[in-house]
Amino acid sequence: MKSPPFLIQHGTKDDLLSLAQAQYFARALAEKIGPDRVESDVWEGAGHGGGAFGTPENLARIIRFLNRNLK
């Protein structure tokens, strides 16, 4: 069974989960399921959620990811 694709988005100012942990997770996941199954974005200055993640550009990026992987 093929693993689902992952889109990981992380802010550099996240005070709940360090950027290093998110990057480690993305690398480890890519090694396990393949780099073509993992996409990762880093948002400079963003915290854990918030405005940077809800921009029209990012929402369009998420929709493209979902359309590409769920259709």
PQR file with spaces between the fields and no chain letter, atoms N, CA, C, O and H, PARSE charges and radii, in Angstrom:
ATOM       1  N    MET     1       0.838   -1.182    0.000 -0.4000 1.5000
ATOM       2  CA   MET     1       0.000    0.000    0.000 -0.0000 2.0000
ATOM       3  C    MET     1       0.885    1.249    0.000  0.5500 1.7000
ATOM       4  O    MET     1       1.848    1.341    0.761 -0.5500 1.4000
ATOM       5  N    LYS     2       0.554    2.174   -0.835 -0.4000 1.5000
ATOM       6  CA   LYS     2       1.317    3.409   -0.972 -0.0000 2.0000
ATOM       7  C    LYS     2       0.945    4.392    0.144  0.5500 1.7000
ATOM       8  O    LYS     2      -0.228    4.553    0.482 -0.5500 1.4000
ATOM       9  H    LYS     2      -0.229    2.100   -1.453  0.4000 1.0000
ATOM      10  N    SER     3       1.945    5.030    0.696 -0.4000 1.5000
ATOM      11  CA   SER     3       1.705    6.016    1.743 -0.0000 2.0000
ATOM      12  C    SER     3       1.074    7.266    1.143  0.5500 1.7000
ATOM      13  O    SER     3       1.341    7.604   -0.010 -0.5500 1.4000
ATOM      14  H    SER     3       2.898    4.899    0.422  0.4000 1.0000
ATOM      15  N    PRO     4       0.241    7.954    1.916 -0.5600 1.5000
ATOM      16  CA   PRO     4      -0.325    9.208    1.409  0.2800 2.0000
ATOM      17  C    PRO     4       0.764   10.266    1.285  0.5500 1.7000
ATOM      18  O    PRO     4       1.773   10.201    1.987 -0.5500 1.4000
ATOM      19  N    PRO     5       0.573   11.226    0.413 -0.5600 1.5000
ATOM      20  CA   PRO     5       1.536   12.315    0.296  0.2800 2.0000
ATOM      21  C    PRO     5       1.391   13.274    1.481  0.5500 1.7000
ATOM      22  O    PRO     5       0.331   13.358    2.102 -0.5500 1.4000
ATOM      23  N    PHE     6       2.450   13.977    1.775 -0.4000 1.5000
ATOM      24  CA   PHE     6       2.463   14.931    2.877 -0.0000 2.0000
ATOM      25  C    PHE     6       2.834   16.310    2.365  0.5500 1.7000
ATOM      26  O    PHE     6       3.728   16.452    1.531 -0.5500 1.4000
ATOM      27  H    PHE     6       3.311   13.909    1.271  0.4000 1.0000
ATOM      28  N    LEU     7       2.146   17.321    2.866 -0.4000 1.5000
ATOM      29  CA   LEU     7       2.524   18.717    2.676 -0.0000 2.0000
ATOM      30  C    LEU     7       2.762   19.270    4.076  0.5500 1.7000
ATOM      31  O    LEU     7       1.832   19.395    4.873 -0.5500 1.4000
ATOM      32  H    LEU     7       1.420   17.205    3.543  0.4000 1.0000
ATOM      33  N    ILE     8       4.003   19.593    4.361 -0.4000 1.5000
ATOM      34  CA   ILE     8       4.385   20.102    5.674 -0.0000 2.0000
ATOM      35  C    ILE     8       4.681   21.589    5.532  0.5500 1.7000
ATOM      36  O    ILE     8       5.502   21.990    4.707 -0.5500 1.4000
ATOM      37  H    ILE     8       4.758   19.491    3.714  0.4000 1.0000
ATOM      38  N    GLN     9       4.014   22.395    6.331 -0.4000 1.5000
ATOM      39  CA   GLN     9       4.259   23.833    6.334 -0.0000 2.0000
ATOM      40  C    GLN     9       4.592   24.250    7.757  0.5500 1.7000
ATOM      41  O    GLN     9       3.912   23.870    8.709 -0.5500 1.4000
ATOM      42  H    GLN     9       3.348   22.069    7.001  0.4000 1.0000
ATOM      43  N    HIS    10       5.657   25.041    7.883 -0.4000 1.5000
ATOM      44  CA   HIS    10       6.143   25.376    9.217 -0.0000 2.0000
ATOM      45  C    HIS    10       6.661   26.809    9.258  0.5500 1.7000
ATOM      46  O    HIS    10       7.334   27.262    8.332 -0.5500 1.4000
ATOM      47  H    HIS    10       6.210   25.349    7.109  0.4000 1.0000
ATOM      48  N    GLY    11       6.346   27.511   10.327 -0.4000 1.5000
ATOM      49  CA   GLY    11       6.835   28.869   10.524 -0.0000 2.0000
ATOM      50  C    GLY    11       8.141   28.892   11.298  0.5500 1.7000
ATOM      51  O    GLY    11       8.350   28.077   12.197 -0.5500 1.4000
ATOM      52  H    GLY    11       5.799   27.143   11.080  0.4000 1.0000
ATOM      53  N    THR    12       9.017   29.818   10.955 -0.4000 1.5000
ATOM      54  CA   THR    12      10.306   29.912   11.635 -0.0000 2.0000
ATOM      55  C    THR    12      10.176   30.410   13.074  0.5500 1.7000
ATOM      56  O    THR    12      11.101   30.241   13.867 -0.5500 1.4000
ATOM      57  H    THR    12       8.848   30.480   10.225  0.4000 1.0000
ATOM      58  N    LYS    13       9.059   31.013   13.416 -0.4000 1.5000
ATOM      59  CA   LYS    13       8.847   31.535   14.771 -0.0000 2.0000
ATOM      60  C    LYS    13       7.861   30.674   15.568  0.5500 1.7000
ATOM      61  O    LYS    13       7.293   31.136   16.557 -0.5500 1.4000
ATOM      62  H    LYS    13       8.308   31.150   12.772  0.4000 1.0000
ATOM      63  N    ASP    14       7.661   29.438   15.144 -0.4000 1.5000
ATOM      64  CA   ASP    14       6.762   28.513   15.844 -0.0000 2.0000
ATOM      65  C    ASP    14       7.323   28.239   17.236  0.5500 1.7000
ATOM      66  O    ASP    14       8.456   27.774   17.366 -0.5500 1.4000
ATOM      67  H    ASP    14       8.123   29.062   14.340  0.4000 1.0000
ATOM      68  N    ASP    15       6.543   28.521   18.274 -0.4000 1.5000
ATOM      69  CA   ASP    15       7.008   28.299   19.643 -0.0000 2.0000
ATOM      70  C    ASP    15       6.493   26.986   20.240  0.5500 1.7000
ATOM      71  O    ASP    15       6.735   26.705   21.414 -0.5500 1.4000
ATOM      72  H    ASP    15       5.623   28.898   18.168  0.4000 1.0000
ATOM      73  N    LEU    16       5.786   26.183   19.441 -0.4000 1.5000
ATOM      74  CA   LEU    16       5.313   24.882   19.907 -0.0000 2.0000
ATOM      75  C    LEU    16       6.147   23.716   19.365  0.5500 1.7000
ATOM      76  O    LEU    16       6.309   22.696   20.034 -0.5500 1.4000
ATOM      77  H    LEU    16       5.589   26.411   18.487  0.4000 1.0000
ATOM      78  N    LEU    17       6.665   23.876   18.163 -0.4000 1.5000
ATOM      79  CA   LEU    17       7.463   22.830   17.523 -0.0000 2.0000
ATOM      80  C    LEU    17       8.601   23.525   16.788  0.5500 1.7000
ATOM      81  O    LEU    17       8.365   24.407   15.963 -0.5500 1.4000
ATOM      82  H    LEU    17       6.533   24.705   17.619  0.4000 1.0000
ATOM      83  N    SER    18       9.816   23.133   17.082 -0.4000 1.5000
ATOM      84  CA   SER    18      10.950   23.825   16.468 -0.0000 2.0000
ATOM      85  C    SER    18      11.033   23.526   14.968  0.5500 1.7000
ATOM      86  O    SER    18      10.604   22.471   14.501 -0.5500 1.4000
ATOM      87  H    SER    18      10.008   22.416   17.753  0.4000 1.0000
ATOM      88  N    LEU    19      11.586   24.466   14.246 -0.4000 1.5000
ATOM      89  CA   LEU    19      11.805   24.287   12.817 -0.0000 2.0000
ATOM      90  C    LEU    19      12.704   23.078   12.571  0.5500 1.7000
ATOM      91  O    LEU    19      12.477   22.319   11.630 -0.5500 1.4000
ATOM      92  H    LEU    19      11.934   25.323   14.625  0.4000 1.0000
ATOM      93  N    ALA    20      13.713   22.898   13.402 -0.4000 1.5000
ATOM      94  CA   ALA    20      14.618   21.752   13.249 -0.0000 2.0000
ATOM      95  C    ALA    20      13.853   20.429   13.333  0.5500 1.7000
ATOM      96  O    ALA    20      14.130   19.506   12.567 -0.5500 1.4000
ATOM      97  H    ALA    20      13.898   23.515   14.166  0.4000 1.0000
ATOM      98  N    GLN    21      12.901   20.332   14.249 -0.4000 1.5000
ATOM      99  CA   GLN    21      12.102   19.109   14.375 -0.0000 2.0000
ATOM     100  C    GLN    21      11.252   18.878   13.134  0.5500 1.7000
ATOM     101  O    GLN    21      11.142   17.747   12.661 -0.5500 1.4000
ATOM     102  H    GLN    21      12.676   21.082   14.871  0.4000 1.0000
ATOM     103  N    ALA    22      10.653   19.934   12.605 -0.4000 1.5000
ATOM     104  CA   ALA    22       9.833   19.808   11.402 -0.0000 2.0000
ATOM     105  C    ALA    22      10.688   19.398   10.212  0.5500 1.7000
ATOM     106  O    ALA    22      10.269   18.572    9.401 -0.5500 1.4000
ATOM     107  H    ALA    22      10.743   20.853   12.990  0.4000 1.0000
ATOM     108  N    GLN    23      11.878   19.965   10.102 -0.4000 1.5000
ATOM     109  CA   GLN    23      12.770   19.608    8.997 -0.0000 2.0000
ATOM     110  C    GLN    23      13.265   18.170    9.132  0.5500 1.7000
ATOM     111  O    GLN    23      13.365   17.451    8.138 -0.5500 1.4000
ATOM     112  H    GLN    23      12.218   20.636   10.760  0.4000 1.0000
ATOM     113  N    TYR    24      13.573   17.752   10.354 -0.4000 1.5000
ATOM     114  CA   TYR    24      13.974   16.367   10.591 -0.0000 2.0000
ATOM     115  C    TYR    24      12.838   15.416   10.198  0.5500 1.7000
ATOM     116  O    TYR    24      13.073   14.406    9.534 -0.5500 1.4000
ATOM     117  H    TYR    24      13.492   18.336   11.161  0.4000 1.0000
ATOM     118  N    PHE    25      11.622   15.738   10.605 -0.4000 1.5000
ATOM     119  CA   PHE    25      10.461   14.914   10.266 -0.0000 2.0000
ATOM     120  C    PHE    25      10.293   14.803    8.750  0.5500 1.7000
ATOM     121  O    PHE    25      10.059   13.713    8.229 -0.5500 1.4000
ATOM     122  H    PHE    25      11.431   16.559   11.144  0.4000 1.0000
ATOM     123  N    ALA    26      10.410   15.921    8.050 -0.4000 1.5000
ATOM     124  CA   ALA    26      10.260   15.917    6.594 -0.0000 2.0000
ATOM     125  C    ALA    26      11.331   15.047    5.934  0.5500 1.7000
ATOM     126  O    ALA    26      11.029   14.279    5.021 -0.5500 1.4000
ATOM     127  H    ALA    26      10.600   16.806    8.473  0.4000 1.0000
ATOM     128  N    ARG    27      12.580   15.162    6.393 -0.4000 1.5000
ATOM     129  CA   ARG    27      13.666   14.348    5.825 -0.0000 2.0000
ATOM     130  C    ARG    27      13.455   12.865    6.109  0.5500 1.7000
ATOM     131  O    ARG    27      13.596   12.030    5.215 -0.5500 1.4000
ATOM     132  H    ARG    27      12.826   15.786    7.135  0.4000 1.0000
ATOM     133  N    ALA    28      13.117   12.539    7.355 -0.4000 1.5000
ATOM     134  CA   ALA    28      12.907   11.142    7.729 -0.0000 2.0000
ATOM     135  C    ALA    28      11.728   10.542    6.964  0.5500 1.7000
ATOM     136  O    ALA    28      11.791    9.399    6.513 -0.5500 1.4000
ATOM     137  H    ALA    28      13.003   13.217    8.081  0.4000 1.0000
ATOM     138  N    LEU    29      10.674   11.305    6.823 -0.4000 1.5000
ATOM     139  CA   LEU    29       9.508   10.852    6.081 -0.0000 2.0000
ATOM     140  C    LEU    29       9.862   10.619    4.613  0.5500 1.7000
ATOM     141  O    LEU    29       9.466    9.610    4.029 -0.5500 1.4000
ATOM     142  H    LEU    29      10.623   12.234    7.189  0.4000 1.0000
ATOM     143  N    ALA    30      10.599   11.542    4.024 -0.4000 1.5000
ATOM     144  CA   ALA    30      11.009   11.404    2.629 -0.0000 2.0000
ATOM     145  C    ALA    30      11.884   10.173    2.424  0.5500 1.7000
ATOM     146  O    ALA    30      11.776    9.500    1.399 -0.5500 1.4000
ATOM     147  H    ALA    30      10.921   12.362    4.498  0.4000 1.0000
ATOM     148  N    GLU    31      12.745    9.874    3.388 -0.4000 1.5000
ATOM     149  CA   GLU    31      13.580    8.671    3.292 -0.0000 2.0000
ATOM     150  C    GLU    31      12.727    7.410    3.342  0.5500 1.7000
ATOM     151  O    GLU    31      13.038    6.422    2.676 -0.5500 1.4000
ATOM     152  H    GLU    31      12.833   10.421    4.220  0.4000 1.0000
ATOM     153  N    LYS    32      11.667    7.437    4.117 -0.4000 1.5000
ATOM     154  CA   LYS    32      10.813    6.263    4.303 -0.0000 2.0000
ATOM     155  C    LYS    32       9.829    6.060    3.151  0.5500 1.7000
ATOM     156  O    LYS    32       9.660    4.937    2.675 -0.5500 1.4000
ATOM     157  H    LYS    32      11.414    8.240    4.658  0.4000 1.0000
ATOM     158  N    ILE    33       9.180    7.132    2.701 -0.4000 1.5000
ATOM     159  CA   ILE    33       8.118    6.970    1.697 -0.0000 2.0000
ATOM     160  C    ILE    33       8.493    7.509    0.325  0.5500 1.7000
ATOM     161  O    ILE    33       7.761    7.316   -0.646 -0.5500 1.4000
ATOM     162  H    ILE    33       9.317    8.043    3.088  0.4000 1.0000
ATOM     163  N    GLY    34       9.639    8.188    0.247 -0.4000 1.5000
ATOM     164  CA   GLY    34      10.102    8.728   -1.025 -0.0000 2.0000
ATOM     165  C    GLY    34       9.982   10.230   -1.086  0.5500 1.7000
ATOM     166  O    GLY    34       8.983   10.802   -0.650 -0.5500 1.4000
ATOM     167  H    GLY    34      10.233    8.345    1.036  0.4000 1.0000
ATOM     168  N    PRO    35      11.018   10.881   -1.637 -0.5600 1.5000
ATOM     169  CA   PRO    35      11.009   12.349   -1.681  0.2800 2.0000
ATOM     170  C    PRO    35       9.909   12.924   -2.561  0.5500 1.7000
ATOM     171  O    PRO    35       9.527   14.082   -2.394 -0.5500 1.4000
ATOM     172  N    ASP    36       9.402   12.140   -3.484 -0.4000 1.5000
ATOM     173  CA   ASP    36       8.307   12.617   -4.331 -0.0000 2.0000
ATOM     174  C    ASP    36       6.973   12.636   -3.603  0.5500 1.7000
ATOM     175  O    ASP    36       5.990   13.147   -4.139 -0.5500 1.4000
ATOM     176  H    ASP    36       9.713   11.200   -3.620  0.4000 1.0000
ATOM     177  N    ARG    37       6.917   12.084   -2.374 -0.4000 1.5000
ATOM     178  CA   ARG    37       5.677   12.021   -1.593 -0.0000 2.0000
ATOM     179  C    ARG    37       5.638   13.076   -0.483  0.5500 1.7000
ATOM     180  O    ARG    37       4.653   13.171    0.250 -0.5500 1.4000
ATOM     181  H    ARG    37       7.716   11.669   -1.938  0.4000 1.0000
ATOM     182  N    VAL    38       6.716   13.874   -0.360 -0.4000 1.5000
ATOM     183  CA   VAL    38       6.810   14.846    0.733 -0.0000 2.0000
ATOM     184  C    VAL    38       7.157   16.222    0.171  0.5500 1.7000
ATOM     185  O    VAL    38       8.145   16.380   -0.547 -0.5500 1.4000
ATOM     186  H    VAL    38       7.515   13.797   -0.955  0.4000 1.0000
ATOM     187  N    GLU    39       6.345   17.200    0.502 -0.4000 1.5000
ATOM     188  CA   GLU    39       6.614   18.589    0.150 -0.0000 2.0000
ATOM     189  C    GLU    39       6.669   19.387    1.448  0.5500 1.7000
ATOM     190  O    GLU    39       5.897   19.141    2.374 -0.5500 1.4000
ATOM     191  H    GLU    39       5.542   17.072    1.085  0.4000 1.0000
ATOM     192  N    SER    40       7.579   20.332    1.501 -0.4000 1.5000
ATOM     193  CA   SER    40       7.769   21.093    2.731 -0.0000 2.0000
ATOM     194  C    SER    40       7.969   22.568    2.409  0.5500 1.7000
ATOM     195  O    SER    40       8.739   22.923    1.517 -0.5500 1.4000
ATOM     196  H    SER    40       8.206   20.532    0.748  0.4000 1.0000
ATOM     197  N    ASP    41       7.268   23.416    3.145 -0.4000 1.5000
ATOM     198  CA   ASP    41       7.397   24.863    3.006 -0.0000 2.0000
ATOM     199  C    ASP    41       7.776   25.450    4.355  0.5500 1.7000
ATOM     200  O    ASP    41       7.272   25.018    5.391 -0.5500 1.4000
ATOM     201  H    ASP    41       6.642   23.127    3.870  0.4000 1.0000
ATOM     202  N    VAL    42       8.663   26.434    4.339 -0.4000 1.5000
ATOM     203  CA   VAL    42       9.036   27.159    5.555 -0.0000 2.0000
ATOM     204  C    VAL    42       8.599   28.606    5.382  0.5500 1.7000
ATOM     205  O    VAL    42       8.941   29.261    4.397 -0.5500 1.4000
ATOM     206  H    VAL    42       9.073   26.786    3.497  0.4000 1.0000
ATOM     207  N    TRP    43       7.837   29.093    6.359 -0.4000 1.5000
ATOM     208  CA   TRP    43       7.325   30.454    6.324 -0.0000 2.0000
ATOM     209  C    TRP    43       8.136   31.321    7.270  0.5500 1.7000
ATOM     210  O    TRP    43       8.024   31.194    8.489 -0.5500 1.4000
ATOM     211  H    TRP    43       7.560   28.562    7.159  0.4000 1.0000
ATOM     212  N    GLU    44       8.951   32.201    6.710 -0.4000 1.5000
ATOM     213  CA   GLU    44       9.792   33.103    7.494 -0.0000 2.0000
ATOM     214  C    GLU    44       8.915   34.024    8.355  0.5500 1.7000
ATOM     215  O    GLU    44       8.024   34.706    7.850 -0.5500 1.4000
ATOM     216  H    GLU    44       9.042   32.304    5.719  0.4000 1.0000
ATOM     217  N    GLY    45       9.190   34.025    9.663 -0.4000 1.5000
ATOM     218  CA   GLY    45       8.499   34.906   10.586 -0.0000 2.0000
ATOM     219  C    GLY    45       7.148   34.410   11.078  0.5500 1.7000
ATOM     220  O    GLY    45       6.550   35.026   11.961 -0.5500 1.4000
ATOM     221  H    GLY    45       9.914   33.471   10.073  0.4000 1.0000
ATOM     222  N    ALA    46       6.661   33.318   10.527 -0.4000 1.5000
ATOM     223  CA   ALA    46       5.342   32.804   10.936 -0.0000 2.0000
ATOM     224  C    ALA    46       5.474   31.960   12.206  0.5500 1.7000
ATOM     225  O    ALA    46       6.504   31.334   12.455 -0.5500 1.4000
ATOM     226  H    ALA    46       7.146   32.818    9.810  0.4000 1.0000
ATOM     227  N    GLY    47       4.406   31.963   12.996 -0.4000 1.5000
ATOM     228  CA   GLY    47       4.354   31.150   14.196 -0.0000 2.0000
ATOM     229  C    GLY    47       3.685   29.808   13.912  0.5500 1.7000
ATOM     230  O    GLY    47       3.785   29.267   12.810 -0.5500 1.4000
ATOM     231  H    GLY    47       3.569   32.472   12.794  0.4000 1.0000
ATOM     232  N    HIS    48       3.008   29.290   14.919 -0.4000 1.5000
ATOM     233  CA   HIS    48       2.292   28.028   14.796 -0.0000 2.0000
ATOM     234  C    HIS    48       0.882   28.349   14.281  0.5500 1.7000
ATOM     235  O    HIS    48      -0.047   28.551   15.063 -0.5500 1.4000
ATOM     236  H    HIS    48       2.927   29.730   15.813  0.4000 1.0000
ATOM     237  N    GLY    49       0.744   28.391   12.961 -0.4000 1.5000
ATOM     238  CA   GLY    49      -0.513   28.816   12.355 -0.0000 2.0000
ATOM     239  C    GLY    49      -0.524   30.323   12.184  0.5500 1.7000
ATOM     240  O    GLY    49       0.492   30.989   12.383 -0.5500 1.4000
ATOM     241  H    GLY    49       1.499   28.227   12.326  0.4000 1.0000
ATOM     242  N    GLY    50      -1.662   30.845   11.820 -0.4000 1.5000
ATOM     243  CA   GLY    50      -1.781   32.280   11.663 -0.0000 2.0000
ATOM     244  C    GLY    50      -1.905   32.726   10.223  0.5500 1.7000
ATOM     245  O    GLY    50      -2.089   31.917    9.314 -0.5500 1.4000
ATOM     246  H    GLY    50      -2.487   30.303   11.658  0.4000 1.0000
ATOM     247  N    GLY    51      -1.802   34.010   10.039 -0.4000 1.5000
ATOM     248  CA   GLY    51      -2.076   34.655    8.770 -0.0000 2.0000
ATOM     249  C    GLY    51      -1.275   34.167    7.582  0.5500 1.7000
ATOM     250  O    GLY    51      -1.818   34.062    6.482 -0.5500 1.4000
ATOM     251  H    GLY    51      -1.652   34.667   10.778  0.4000 1.0000
ATOM     252  N    ALA    52      -0.004   33.866    7.767 -0.4000 1.5000
ATOM     253  CA   ALA    52       0.834   33.441    6.640 -0.0000 2.0000
ATOM     254  C    ALA    52       0.289   32.180    5.970  0.5500 1.7000
ATOM     255  O    ALA    52       0.473   31.981    4.769 -0.5500 1.4000
ATOM     256  H    ALA    52       0.438   33.952    8.661  0.4000 1.0000
ATOM     257  N    PHE    53      -0.364   31.351    6.730 -0.4000 1.5000
ATOM     258  CA   PHE    53      -0.862   30.088    6.197 -0.0000 2.0000
ATOM     259  C    PHE    53      -2.193   30.247    5.466  0.5500 1.7000
ATOM     260  O    PHE    53      -2.576   29.384    4.677 -0.5500 1.4000
ATOM     261  H    PHE    53      -0.513   31.513    7.706  0.4000 1.0000
ATOM     262  N    GLY    54      -2.893   31.341    5.725 -0.4000 1.5000
ATOM     263  CA   GLY    54      -4.212   31.547    5.137 -0.0000 2.0000
ATOM     264  C    GLY    54      -4.249   32.535    3.991  0.5500 1.7000
ATOM     265  O    GLY    54      -5.325   32.986    3.601 -0.5500 1.4000
ATOM     266  H    GLY    54      -2.582   32.042    6.367  0.4000 1.0000
ATOM     267  N    THR    55      -3.092   32.880    3.442 -0.4000 1.5000
ATOM     268  CA   THR    55      -3.077   33.823    2.320 -0.0000 2.0000
ATOM     269  C    THR    55      -3.698   33.176    1.083  0.5500 1.7000
ATOM     270  O    THR    55      -3.687   31.952    0.957 -0.5500 1.4000
ATOM     271  H    THR    55      -2.218   32.513    3.759  0.4000 1.0000
ATOM     272  N    PRO    56      -4.234   33.977    0.181 -0.5600 1.5000
ATOM     273  CA   PRO    56      -4.781   33.400   -1.054  0.2800 2.0000
ATOM     274  C    PRO    56      -3.748   32.564   -1.817  0.5500 1.7000
ATOM     275  O    PRO    56      -4.090   31.537   -2.403 -0.5500 1.4000
ATOM     276  N    GLU    57      -2.490   33.003   -1.808 -0.4000 1.5000
ATOM     277  CA   GLU    57      -1.440   32.257   -2.511 -0.0000 2.0000
ATOM     278  C    GLU    57      -1.214   30.886   -1.874  0.5500 1.7000
ATOM     279  O    GLU    57      -1.075   29.883   -2.575 -0.5500 1.4000
ATOM     280  H    GLU    57      -2.212   33.838   -1.332  0.4000 1.0000
ATOM     281  N    ASN    58      -1.178   30.851   -0.536 -0.4000 1.5000
ATOM     282  CA   ASN    58      -0.959   29.559    0.117 -0.0000 2.0000
ATOM     283  C    ASN    58      -2.170   28.656   -0.009  0.5500 1.7000
ATOM     284  O    ASN    58      -2.022   27.449   -0.199 -0.5500 1.4000
ATOM     285  H    ASN    58      -1.290   31.665    0.033  0.4000 1.0000
ATOM     286  N    LEU    59      -3.357   29.213    0.093 -0.4000 1.5000
ATOM     287  CA   LEU    59      -4.549   28.380   -0.086 -0.0000 2.0000
ATOM     288  C    LEU    59      -4.580   27.786   -1.493  0.5500 1.7000
ATOM     289  O    LEU    59      -4.975   26.634   -1.672 -0.5500 1.4000
ATOM     290  H    LEU    59      -3.477   30.194    0.248  0.4000 1.0000
ATOM     291  N    ALA    60      -4.166   28.564   -2.488 -0.4000 1.5000
ATOM     292  CA   ALA    60      -4.086   28.039   -3.859 -0.0000 2.0000
ATOM     293  C    ALA    60      -3.043   26.936   -3.945  0.5500 1.7000
ATOM     294  O    ALA    60      -3.248   25.944   -4.646 -0.5500 1.4000
ATOM     295  H    ALA    60      -3.845   29.500   -2.343  0.4000 1.0000
ATOM     296  N    ARG    61      -1.922   27.096   -3.239 -0.4000 1.5000
ATOM     297  CA   ARG    61      -0.875   26.073   -3.221 -0.0000 2.0000
ATOM     298  C    ARG    61      -1.417   24.775   -2.611  0.5500 1.7000
ATOM     299  O    ARG    61      -1.169   23.689   -3.135 -0.5500 1.4000
ATOM     300  H    ARG    61      -1.756   27.902   -2.671  0.4000 1.0000
ATOM     301  N    ILE    62      -2.153   24.892   -1.511 -0.4000 1.5000
ATOM     302  CA   ILE    62      -2.729   23.719   -0.856 -0.0000 2.0000
ATOM     303  C    ILE    62      -3.735   23.031   -1.779  0.5500 1.7000
ATOM     304  O    ILE    62      -3.745   21.805   -1.884 -0.5500 1.4000
ATOM     305  H    ILE    62      -2.354   25.774   -1.086  0.4000 1.0000
ATOM     306  N    ILE    63      -4.566   23.804   -2.437 -0.4000 1.5000
ATOM     307  CA   ILE    63      -5.559   23.232   -3.366 -0.0000 2.0000
ATOM     308  C    ILE    63      -4.864   22.524   -4.518  0.5500 1.7000
ATOM     309  O    ILE    63      -5.297   21.447   -4.927 -0.5500 1.4000
ATOM     310  H    ILE    63      -4.558   24.801   -2.352  0.4000 1.0000
ATOM     311  N    ARG    64      -3.788   23.111   -5.053 -0.4000 1.5000
ATOM     312  CA   ARG    64      -3.023   22.433   -6.116 -0.0000 2.0000
ATOM     313  C    ARG    64      -2.460   21.111   -5.613  0.5500 1.7000
ATOM     314  O    ARG    64      -2.514   20.104   -6.319 -0.5500 1.4000
ATOM     315  H    ARG    64      -3.437   23.987   -4.721  0.4000 1.0000
ATOM     316  N    PHE    65      -1.920   21.109   -4.396 -0.4000 1.5000
ATOM     317  CA   PHE    65      -1.388   19.880   -3.792 -0.0000 2.0000
ATOM     318  C    PHE    65      -2.486   18.820   -3.684  0.5500 1.7000
ATOM     319  O    PHE    65      -2.286   17.667   -4.066 -0.5500 1.4000
ATOM     320  H    PHE    65      -1.877   21.927   -3.823  0.4000 1.0000
ATOM     321  N    LEU    66      -3.636   19.221   -3.164 -0.4000 1.5000
ATOM     322  CA   LEU    66      -4.748   18.271   -3.012 -0.0000 2.0000
ATOM     323  C    LEU    66      -5.244   17.778   -4.360  0.5500 1.7000
ATOM     324  O    LEU    66      -5.475   16.580   -4.527 -0.5500 1.4000
ATOM     325  H    LEU    66      -3.798   20.158   -2.854  0.4000 1.0000
ATOM     326  N    ASN    67      -5.410   18.659   -5.309 -0.4000 1.5000
ATOM     327  CA   ASN    67      -5.871   18.248   -6.634 -0.0000 2.0000
ATOM     328  C    ASN    67      -4.894   17.287   -7.293  0.5500 1.7000
ATOM     329  O    ASN    67      -5.299   16.303   -7.912 -0.5500 1.4000
ATOM     330  H    ASN    67      -5.223   19.632   -5.174  0.4000 1.0000
ATOM     331  N    ARG    68      -3.610   17.576   -7.158 -0.4000 1.5000
ATOM     332  CA   ARG    68      -2.580   16.736   -7.760 -0.0000 2.0000
ATOM     333  C    ARG    68      -2.547   15.337   -7.128  0.5500 1.7000
ATOM     334  O    ARG    68      -2.255   14.352   -7.806 -0.5500 1.4000
ATOM     335  H    ARG    68      -3.280   18.376   -6.656  0.4000 1.0000
ATOM     336  N    ASN    69      -2.846   15.258   -5.841 -0.4000 1.5000
ATOM     337  CA   ASN    69      -2.687   13.995   -5.119 -0.0000 2.0000
ATOM     338  C    ASN    69      -3.977   13.238   -4.839  0.5500 1.7000
ATOM     339  O    ASN    69      -3.929   12.057   -4.493 -0.5500 1.4000
ATOM     340  H    ASN    69      -3.083   16.058   -5.290  0.4000 1.0000
ATOM     341  N    LEU    70      -5.122   13.885   -4.978 -0.4000 1.5000
ATOM     342  CA   LEU    70      -6.374   13.216   -4.646 -0.0000 2.0000
ATOM     343  C    LEU    70      -7.258   12.933   -5.844  0.5500 1.7000
ATOM     344  O    LEU    70      -8.245   12.207   -5.722 -0.5500 1.4000
ATOM     345  H    LEU    70      -5.160   14.844   -5.259  0.4000 1.0000
ATOM     346  N    LYS    71      -6.922   13.496   -7.011 -0.4000 1.5000
ATOM     347  CA   LYS    71      -7.754   13.259   -8.185 -0.0000 2.0000
ATOM     348  C    LYS    71      -7.381   11.975   -8.858  0.5500 1.7000
ATOM     349  O    LYS    71      -7.980   11.612   -9.870 -0.5500 1.4000
ATOM     350  H    LYS    71      -6.121   14.086   -7.110  0.4000 1.0000
